[in-house]
């Protein structure tokens, strides 16, 4: 009977090419039905938020339809799949992106107009899905969009945090953190799969057992938590494919603890069970380094174990022999955070599937690849041995075994070089004996990817020098990219129309190389007019937003100069603020005729500081203190305004980036692995003021150095400059602006003292003093270029035209070819 139904459905499906109709009348009916039956409001009385919910559910239906077809098709074709494991995904909003990728934006806009609503206003009702910290997590989201668009048979796996990244509120210029209750009003973009769940075990002991005359280890766990799947369909653009992002939530398990019910302590038993849920409660908001916390390790293992059970179940549905595993499965680990999966795969293959060790290891080495997003060796994750031994006792043993064999192999090449052996060991001996997760990943993964050329060089020559010398071929560069769907089509529709009009095609949305075709028109006066209008409209939108949030009125004639990203010492927001102070100081000392030559600026800074990162928090406060002084100074007027945009997130970026003229990327050379914000600005025709760091080096190659403002020490100069250390005093101008802060010119004298010390007495590790003069020169060059609006517009067009390389489509194609060995699998329309 089941078969009959299936055949019927297939027949119907074939005839109708999908069950749901997408004309505007059908969409209206659909939205109203959802108002009435899903949101449970009267179709004659519902507000914007309820309209958004109904709209979202109607879009969700269409997503589900394609997502089902895609999975049916994948199942039928059984191609090699890529499983992308990441502890963080910064998806942002889904509505606009979904309808654009589904190709039904106009129909929805029409349908809503007929119902008396505005699509854009409803889209504003959606909150961000902020299950990540910064670049690493947003890059994961861009990769998902590209994987779907390019029809790759891919799955994303992660954690469904109850609370995403904290909300930043500013009180008297200080950052405060508030919980992100993102699920409080329901989440229409996910599908709860109560039947897709797996037990995940923790703690306990390891015992020896004899099986078929062979000694083997078994893990007797002490706790079990259930992982329940929540599926998030990810639609590709211009394709029927919609892939799945499966996020796991922790629920109490009904397998263990039955004991307590029978002993009568019913209430306590229930209360204790709820503790299981804490595993997926909250995202760690620190994007600096790993802090050896038990909960963090449990989060990592929880999502890894559930994902692998799911992957293996799917594999076993169609295959019996684990020899086929590497032909069907590629596992990509996003930084070392999911690297406990290496030990887990070994445990499953050896302990549960009874493969012998070397066969299992051979399989593990063929399926895993890793991308490193950190630059500093201190940024690499370590787990204290005691902690790992307590939470995952069997995994600790497995890691010791992997390490023993690694050391045996290394001895063949390096013999008595004990220093090298101890550097390469997975176990770090020291005050706290720890597992080096990066070394574990390096020992196993067949490819180790850097995220820009400069970054790969750093990995090869510094961070993983020893491993590079042993296995040079493992190391690959996959320069990051961002998706032009989200960062142009969704967030800058006017630019999108201009590009399509001048190229005479929308094909660049799937094939971004075509965008280079704009170069031809870089001097065309008609394009210039359209380009400037586009920028102006976007600046107006941003100006309104700024006024609503901060009550600061800004002039549209001013250059909108933006630095938005996480706050870090190495990203040098402090350099930006000190530059602003310098500008302020100069204007203060000018006579009226000089003032007329000043290019007016609106300096916009936004970003979150990790809650425990004191220096970063002081930088935020300094921003506000300077803004207070400058913005209220009648001598300054519109010549300079300083704005801090609170609660920077993906949807704020979507608004700010299209409205900026200049963007700043100031990391001390050698510290930013890649940077992806710069790529979004580049696509949007915003000029870059940057150090020669991370992907900026490659951007300069693509658009030509004269089309951006590069400054500062180069990567290979930095070590020597540091060596000179405190003897280097920096310029007089630098000393002067730091002195102003020290002397309390902006108030809070005592509070800012330690911040000033970091760039003077503390040794100025990030070389602000050294780079200051060159920074001011680059800023002056930007001013000069802005005065010549034709020149500026031309540079802006050339930026967009040169951004093709920085699409995540290119990145994903490189991964598919060079690391994963997968082919597209396109579901027929
Ligand atoms: C998150 C958690 C921990 Cl424990 C450590 C780091 C992070 C994190 O968010 N890192 C991060 O965002 N790294 C960034 O990755 C980007 C994508 O590759 C790079 O562009 C950027 O340079 C790098 O800092």
PDB file of C-alpha atoms and ligand atoms in Angstrom, residues 88 133-137 139 286-290 296 337 373-374 379 451 480 570-571 672-676, ligand 1:
ATOM      1  CA  UNK A  88      28.982  27.956  14.500  1.00  0.00           C
ATOM      2  CA  UNK A 133      30.678  34.781  16.687  1.00  0.00           C
ATOM      3  CA  UNK A 134      32.172  36.336  13.612  1.00  0.00           C
ATOM      4  CA  UNK A 135      34.019  35.610  10.388  1.00  0.00           C
ATOM      5  CA  UNK A 136      34.358  31.864  10.837  1.00  0.00           C
ATOM      6  CA  UNK A 137      30.633  31.460  11.390  1.00  0.00           C
ATOM      7  CA  UNK A 139      31.866  32.133   6.240  1.00  0.00           C
ATOM      8  CA  UNK A 286      34.660  34.364  22.896  1.00  0.00           C
ATOM      9  CA  UNK A 287      36.266  34.183  19.493  1.00  0.00           C
ATOM     10  CA  UNK A 288      39.840  34.356  20.728  1.00  0.00           C
ATOM     11  CA  UNK A 289      40.843  31.035  22.075  1.00  0.00           C
ATOM     12  CA  UNK A 290      39.591  27.876  23.618  1.00  0.00           C
ATOM     13  CA  UNK A 296      32.464  23.466  25.668  1.00  0.00           C
ATOM     14  CA  UNK A 337      36.459  22.785  17.102  1.00  0.00           C
ATOM     15  CA  UNK A 373      40.981  30.075  10.705  1.00  0.00           C
ATOM     16  CA  UNK A 374      43.465  31.148  13.343  1.00  0.00           C
ATOM     17  CA  UNK A 379      44.759  30.630  19.148  1.00  0.00           C
ATOM     18  CA  UNK A 451      42.015  30.879   4.272  1.00  0.00           C
ATOM     19  CA  UNK A 480      37.770  32.704   1.528  1.00  0.00           C
ATOM     20  CA  UNK A 570      44.870  43.137  16.464  1.00  0.00           C
ATOM     21  CA  UNK A 571      42.056  44.565  14.307  1.00  0.00           C
ATOM     22  CA  UNK A 672      44.114  38.499  10.107  1.00  0.00           C
ATOM     23  CA  UNK A 673      43.876  35.037   8.610  1.00  0.00           C
ATOM     24  CA  UNK A 674      41.751  36.328   5.772  1.00  0.00           C
ATOM     25  CA  UNK A 675      39.007  38.776   6.619  1.00  0.00           C
ATOM     26  CA  UNK A 676      35.739  38.466   4.736  1.00  0.00           C
TER      27      UNK A 676
HETATM   28  C1  LIG B   1      35.327  31.253  17.376  1.00  0.00           C
HETATM   29  C2  LIG B   1      35.546  30.440  18.469  1.00  0.00           C
HETATM   30  C3  LIG B   1      36.840  30.175  18.886  1.00  0.00           C
HETATM   31 CL1  LIG B   1      37.099  29.179  20.231  1.00  0.00          CL
HETATM   32  C4  LIG B   1      37.914  30.712  18.215  1.00  0.00           C
HETATM   33  C5  LIG B   1      37.699  31.525  17.126  1.00  0.00           C
HETATM   34  C6  LIG B   1      36.408  31.781  16.714  1.00  0.00           C
HETATM   35  C7  LIG B   1      36.142  32.653  15.543  1.00  0.00           C
HETATM   36  O1  LIG B   1      35.040  33.158  15.418  1.00  0.00           O
HETATM   37  N1  LIG B   1      37.133  32.835  14.643  1.00  0.00           N
HETATM   38  C8  LIG B   1      37.023  33.569  13.508  1.00  0.00           C
HETATM   39  O2  LIG B   1      35.985  34.136  13.204  1.00  0.00           O
HETATM   40  N2  LIG B   1      38.085  33.603  12.712  1.00  0.00           N
HETATM   41  C9  LIG B   1      38.047  34.324  11.457  1.00  0.00           C
HETATM   42  O3  LIG B   1      37.687  33.441  10.411  1.00  0.00           O
HETATM   43  C10 LIG B   1      37.448  34.133   9.203  1.00  0.00           C
HETATM   44  C11 LIG B   1      36.962  33.137   8.177  1.00  0.00           C
HETATM   45  O4  LIG B   1      38.004  32.323   7.775  1.00  0.00           O
HETATM   46  C12 LIG B   1      38.690  34.871   8.740  1.00  0.00           C
HETATM   47  O5  LIG B   1      38.356  35.637   7.624  1.00  0.00           O
HETATM   48  C13 LIG B   1      39.235  35.769   9.860  1.00  0.00           C
HETATM   49  O6  LIG B   1      40.468  36.308   9.480  1.00  0.00           O
HETATM   50  C14 LIG B   1      39.389  34.972  11.142  1.00  0.00           C
HETATM   51  O7  LIG B   1      39.764  35.819  12.202  1.00  0.00           O
END
